[in-house]
PDB file of C-alpha atoms in Angstrom:
ATOM      1  CA  UNK A  20      -0.072   0.388  -0.358  1.00  0.00           C
ATOM      2  CA  UNK A  21       1.397   3.156  -0.848  1.00  0.00           C
ATOM      3  CA  UNK A  22       0.033   6.610   0.778  1.00  0.00           C
ATOM      4  CA  UNK A  23       0.834  10.115  -0.438  1.00  0.00           C
ATOM      5  CA  UNK A  24      -0.421  13.121  -1.813  1.00  0.00           C
ATOM      6  CA  UNK A  25      -1.469  12.952  -6.200  1.00  0.00           C
ATOM      7  CA  UNK A  26       1.317  16.491  -6.750  1.00  0.00           C
ATOM      8  CA  UNK A  27       3.544  14.311  -4.242  1.00  0.00           C
ATOM      9  CA  UNK A  28       3.164  10.849  -6.630  1.00  0.00           C
ATOM     10  CA  UNK A  29       3.535  12.564  -9.007  1.00  0.00           C
ATOM     11  CA  UNK A  30       6.873  14.399  -8.599  1.00  0.00           C
ATOM     12  CA  UNK A  31       8.349  10.977  -7.849  1.00  0.00           C
ATOM     13  CA  UNK A  32       6.274   9.173 -11.116  1.00  0.00           C
ATOM     14  CA  UNK A  33      10.161   7.812 -12.323  1.00  0.00           C
ATOM     15  CA  UNK A  34       9.668   5.520  -9.238  1.00  0.00           C
ATOM     16  CA  UNK A  35       6.593   3.727 -10.714  1.00  0.00           C
ATOM     17  CA  UNK A  36       5.971   1.348 -13.770  1.00  0.00           C
ATOM     18  CA  UNK A  37       4.118   3.077 -16.918  1.00  0.00           C
ATOM     19  CA  UNK A  38       0.776   1.820 -16.071  1.00  0.00           C
ATOM     20  CA  UNK A  39       0.843   4.007 -12.673  1.00  0.00           C
ATOM     21  CA  UNK A  40       2.511   6.593 -14.210  1.00  0.00           C
ATOM     22  CA  UNK A  41      -0.261   6.515 -16.837  1.00  0.00           C
ATOM     23  CA  UNK A  42      -2.770   6.614 -13.471  1.00  0.00           C
ATOM     24  CA  UNK A  43      -1.698   8.950 -11.973  1.00  0.00           C
ATOM     25  CA  UNK A  44      -1.180  11.686 -15.106  1.00  0.00           C
ATOM     26  CA  UNK A  45      -4.794  10.572 -15.924  1.00  0.00           C
ATOM     27  CA  UNK A  46      -5.984  11.948 -12.227  1.00  0.00           C
ATOM     28  CA  UNK A  47      -3.850  14.833 -12.633  1.00  0.00           C
ATOM     29  CA  UNK A  48      -5.780  15.924 -15.618  1.00  0.00           C
ATOM     30  CA  UNK A  49      -9.022  14.976 -15.202  1.00  0.00           C
ATOM     31  CA  UNK A  50     -12.004  16.753 -14.420  1.00  0.00           C
ATOM     32  CA  UNK A  51     -14.244  14.936 -12.715  1.00  0.00           C
ATOM     33  CA  UNK A  52     -16.435  17.735 -11.746  1.00  0.00           C
ATOM     34  CA  UNK A  53     -20.407  16.860 -12.333  1.00  0.00           C
ATOM     35  CA  UNK A  54     -19.210  13.070 -13.246  1.00  0.00           C
ATOM     36  CA  UNK A  55     -21.901  10.529 -12.226  1.00  0.00           C
ATOM     37  CA  UNK A  56     -21.817   7.916  -9.230  1.00  0.00           C
ATOM     38  CA  UNK A  57     -20.787   5.141 -11.157  1.00  0.00           C
ATOM     39  CA  UNK A  58     -18.652   3.220 -13.516  1.00  0.00           C
ATOM     40  CA  UNK A  59     -16.294   4.862 -16.149  1.00  0.00           C
ATOM     41  CA  UNK A  60     -13.863   3.595 -19.433  1.00  0.00           C
ATOM     42  CA  UNK A  61     -10.551   5.015 -20.482  1.00  0.00           C
ATOM     43  CA  UNK A  62      -8.953   2.087 -22.000  1.00  0.00           C
ATOM     44  CA  UNK A  63      -8.253  -1.312 -22.457  1.00  0.00           C
ATOM     45  CA  UNK A  64      -5.941  -0.639 -18.937  1.00  0.00           C
ATOM     46  CA  UNK A  65      -7.887   1.547 -17.156  1.00  0.00           C
ATOM     47  CA  UNK A  66     -11.475   2.301 -15.716  1.00  0.00           C
ATOM     48  CA  UNK A  67     -12.687   4.030 -12.939  1.00  0.00           C
ATOM     49  CA  UNK A  68     -15.237   4.877 -10.608  1.00  0.00           C
ATOM     50  CA  UNK A  69     -16.645   7.496  -9.229  1.00  0.00           C
ATOM     51  CA  UNK A  70     -18.154   6.731  -5.653  1.00  0.00           C
ATOM     52  CA  UNK A  71     -20.292   8.658  -3.419  1.00  0.00           C
ATOM     53  CA  UNK A  72     -21.093   7.806   0.111  1.00  0.00           C
ATOM     54  CA  UNK A  73     -21.299   8.155   3.832  1.00  0.00           C
ATOM     55  CA  UNK A  74     -18.641   6.996   6.173  1.00  0.00           C
ATOM     56  CA  UNK A  75     -19.467   4.717   8.746  1.00  0.00           C
ATOM     57  CA  UNK A  76     -18.170   2.603  11.811  1.00  0.00           C
ATOM     58  CA  UNK A  77     -15.326   0.660  11.009  1.00  0.00           C
ATOM     59  CA  UNK A  78     -17.886  -2.745  12.024  1.00  0.00           C
ATOM     60  CA  UNK A  79     -20.081  -1.722   9.100  1.00  0.00           C
ATOM     61  CA  UNK A  80     -17.455  -1.776   6.653  1.00  0.00           C
ATOM     62  CA  UNK A  81     -15.584  -4.730   4.795  1.00  0.00           C
ATOM     63  CA  UNK A  82     -12.560  -6.116   3.467  1.00  0.00           C
ATOM     64  CA  UNK A  83     -11.647  -6.664   0.291  1.00  0.00           C
ATOM     65  CA  UNK A  84      -8.436  -7.084  -2.534  1.00  0.00           C
ATOM     66  CA  UNK A  85      -7.988  -7.641  -6.184  1.00  0.00           C
ATOM     67  CA  UNK A  86      -5.772  -9.536  -7.662  1.00  0.00           C
ATOM     68  CA  UNK A  87      -6.103  -8.031 -11.739  1.00  0.00           C
ATOM     69  CA  UNK A  88      -6.263  -4.541 -11.073  1.00  0.00           C
ATOM     70  CA  UNK A  89      -4.448  -1.988  -8.374  1.00  0.00           C
ATOM     71  CA  UNK A  90      -7.257   0.217  -6.607  1.00  0.00           C
ATOM     72  CA  UNK A  91      -6.217   3.635  -6.562  1.00  0.00           C
ATOM     73  CA  UNK A  92      -8.118   5.524  -4.110  1.00  0.00           C
ATOM     74  CA  UNK A  93      -8.314   9.637  -4.774  1.00  0.00           C
ATOM     75  CA  UNK A  94     -10.093  11.328  -2.322  1.00  0.00           C
ATOM     76  CA  UNK A  95     -12.008  14.545  -3.962  1.00  0.00           C
ATOM     77  CA  UNK A  96     -14.124  15.595  -1.313  1.00  0.00           C
ATOM     78  CA  UNK A  97     -15.192  14.629   3.065  1.00  0.00           C
ATOM     79  CA  UNK A  98     -12.266  12.613   5.096  1.00  0.00           C
ATOM     80  CA  UNK A  99     -12.271   8.428   5.901  1.00  0.00           C
ATOM     81  CA  UNK A 100     -10.364   6.388   7.174  1.00  0.00           C
ATOM     82  CA  UNK A 101      -8.716   3.276   4.587  1.00  0.00           C
ATOM     83  CA  UNK A 102      -8.170   0.053   7.242  1.00  0.00           C
ATOM     84  CA  UNK A 103      -5.028  -1.970   5.464  1.00  0.00           C
ATOM     85  CA  UNK A 104      -3.656  -5.526   5.940  1.00  0.00           C
ATOM     86  CA  UNK A 105      -1.583  -7.777   4.747  1.00  0.00           C
ATOM     87  CA  UNK A 106      -4.136 -10.865   3.051  1.00  0.00           C
ATOM     88  CA  UNK A 107      -2.782 -13.684   4.801  1.00  0.00           C
ATOM     89  CA  UNK A 108      -3.712 -12.203   8.157  1.00  0.00           C
ATOM     90  CA  UNK A 109      -7.364 -11.982   7.075  1.00  0.00           C
ATOM     91  CA  UNK A 110      -9.864 -14.782   6.620  1.00  0.00           C
ATOM     92  CA  UNK A 111     -11.829 -15.084   2.836  1.00  0.00           C
ATOM     93  CA  UNK A 112     -15.609 -14.973   3.996  1.00  0.00           C
ATOM     94  CA  UNK A 113     -16.824 -14.826   0.384  1.00  0.00           C
ATOM     95  CA  UNK A 114     -13.900 -16.764  -2.948  1.00  0.00           C
ATOM     96  CA  UNK A 115     -12.272 -15.220  -5.123  1.00  0.00           C
ATOM     97  CA  UNK A 116     -14.768 -13.750  -7.998  1.00  0.00           C
ATOM     98  CA  UNK A 117     -13.249 -12.970 -11.296  1.00  0.00           C
ATOM     99  CA  UNK A 118     -16.287 -10.791 -12.680  1.00  0.00           C
ATOM    100  CA  UNK A 119     -16.198  -8.537  -9.867  1.00  0.00           C
ATOM    101  CA  UNK A 120     -11.953  -8.602  -9.086  1.00  0.00           C
ATOM    102  CA  UNK A 121     -12.740  -9.545  -5.491  1.00  0.00           C
ATOM    103  CA  UNK A 122     -12.353 -11.745  -2.828  1.00  0.00           C
ATOM    104  CA  UNK A 123     -13.664 -10.660   0.614  1.00  0.00           C
ATOM    105  CA  UNK A 124     -12.544 -10.690   3.790  1.00  0.00           C
ATOM    106  CA  UNK A 125     -12.445 -10.750   7.655  1.00  0.00           C
ATOM    107  CA  UNK A 126     -10.377  -9.971  10.118  1.00  0.00           C
ATOM    108  CA  UNK A 127      -9.382  -7.260  12.887  1.00  0.00           C
ATOM    109  CA  UNK A 128      -8.833  -3.967  12.150  1.00  0.00           C
ATOM    110  CA  UNK A 129      -5.448  -2.769  13.282  1.00  0.00           C
ATOM    111  CA  UNK A 130      -4.024  -0.623  11.120  1.00  0.00           C
ATOM    112  CA  UNK A 131      -5.701   2.494   9.120  1.00  0.00           C
ATOM    113  CA  UNK A 132      -5.049   5.761   7.019  1.00  0.00           C
ATOM    114  CA  UNK A 133      -6.830   8.650   7.017  1.00  0.00           C
ATOM    115  CA  UNK A 134      -7.395  10.057   3.733  1.00  0.00           C
ATOM    116  CA  UNK A 135      -8.863  13.483   2.945  1.00  0.00           C
ATOM    117  CA  UNK A 136      -8.705  15.577  -0.395  1.00  0.00           C
ATOM    118  CA  UNK A 137      -5.920  15.530  -2.468  1.00  0.00           C
ATOM    119  CA  UNK A 138      -4.561  12.315  -1.172  1.00  0.00           C
ATOM    120  CA  UNK A 139      -3.887   9.022  -3.143  1.00  0.00           C
ATOM    121  CA  UNK A 140      -3.685   5.161  -1.259  1.00  0.00           C
ATOM    122  CA  UNK A 141      -2.779   2.322  -3.564  1.00  0.00           C
ATOM    123  CA  UNK A 142      -3.603  -0.826  -2.735  1.00  0.00           C
ATOM    124  CA  UNK A 143      -1.955  -3.494  -4.364  1.00  0.00           C
ATOM    125  CA  UNK A 144      -3.117  -7.536  -4.866  1.00  0.00           C
ATOM    126  CA  UNK A 145      -1.747  -8.577  -1.426  1.00  0.00           C
ATOM    127  CA  UNK A 146      -2.766  -5.418   0.051  1.00  0.00           C
ATOM    128  CA  UNK A 147      -6.535  -6.005   2.395  1.00  0.00           C
ATOM    129  CA  UNK A 148      -8.443  -3.136   2.544  1.00  0.00           C
ATOM    130  CA  UNK A 149     -11.335  -0.986   4.143  1.00  0.00           C
ATOM    131  CA  UNK A 150     -12.970   1.796   2.779  1.00  0.00           C
ATOM    132  CA  UNK A 151     -15.627   4.059   4.289  1.00  0.00           C
ATOM    133  CA  UNK A 152     -14.232   4.711   8.017  1.00  0.00           C
ATOM    134  CA  UNK A 153     -15.337   7.332   9.961  1.00  0.00           C
ATOM    135  CA  UNK A 154     -12.377   9.473  11.021  1.00  0.00           C
ATOM    136  CA  UNK A 155     -13.932  10.457  14.122  1.00  0.00           C
ATOM    137  CA  UNK A 156     -17.294  11.744  12.902  1.00  0.00           C
ATOM    138  CA  UNK A 157     -19.775  10.620  10.027  1.00  0.00           C
ATOM    139  CA  UNK A 158     -19.004  12.295   6.856  1.00  0.00           C
ATOM    140  CA  UNK A 159     -20.014  12.143   3.083  1.00  0.00           C
ATOM    141  CA  UNK A 160     -16.899  11.155   0.734  1.00  0.00           C
ATOM    142  CA  UNK A 161     -16.286  11.841  -3.354  1.00  0.00           C
ATOM    143  CA  UNK A 162     -14.063   9.837  -4.416  1.00  0.00           C
ATOM    144  CA  UNK A 163     -12.349   8.305  -7.932  1.00  0.00           C
ATOM    145  CA  UNK A 164     -11.579   4.849  -7.201  1.00  0.00           C
ATOM    146  CA  UNK A 165      -9.152   3.984 -10.366  1.00  0.00           C
ATOM    147  CA  UNK A 166      -8.887   0.934 -12.002  1.00  0.00           C
ATOM    148  CA  UNK A 167      -5.494  -0.402 -13.017  1.00  0.00           C
ATOM    149  CA  UNK A 168      -5.056  -3.660 -15.396  1.00  0.00           C
ATOM    150  CA  UNK A 169      -1.985  -5.155 -14.105  1.00  0.00           C
TER     151      UNK A 169
END
C-alpha cells in the first residue's frame, strides 16, 4: 500500500511503472466535477468508479482485495479512514469472484490511514483494504477509485 498526495506521487513518478504513471497523470489531468457516480471507462488498462457515500463505523465496513487490478483511491471531497492488512492475516469470507475482481475477507482492523481531499491510497493485490470508515464522525465522501490492469 502506498499513501501520499497526488502532487507528491507525480513529483516522484519515475519510481513507478508506466501503467501507474499513466494512471496518476490521468487523475491529475481529468476534471471529475459533475460526473455521475458509477463506472466510467478510459481504455483497455484503465477504468474508474466515481464513489459517493457517507462514512460509517468500521464494524459496518468490509475487507476486500483484488488480483487483476490495482486500486487507486483518490479523495475528492470529505475524509475517510482506509484500513490495511496483508491478505494472509485475514480470513476469506467470500471466494475470489473474477467478474468483480474481488475476494472478500474478515479480520481485525489494526492499521488504518486517514485520507482527505488530494490524498491517494494505492492498494496492490496483497493489500487487504477496508474503505469508508469514519474518521471521527460520519462524513460524506466523494472519490475516484481508479482501476489499473496489472
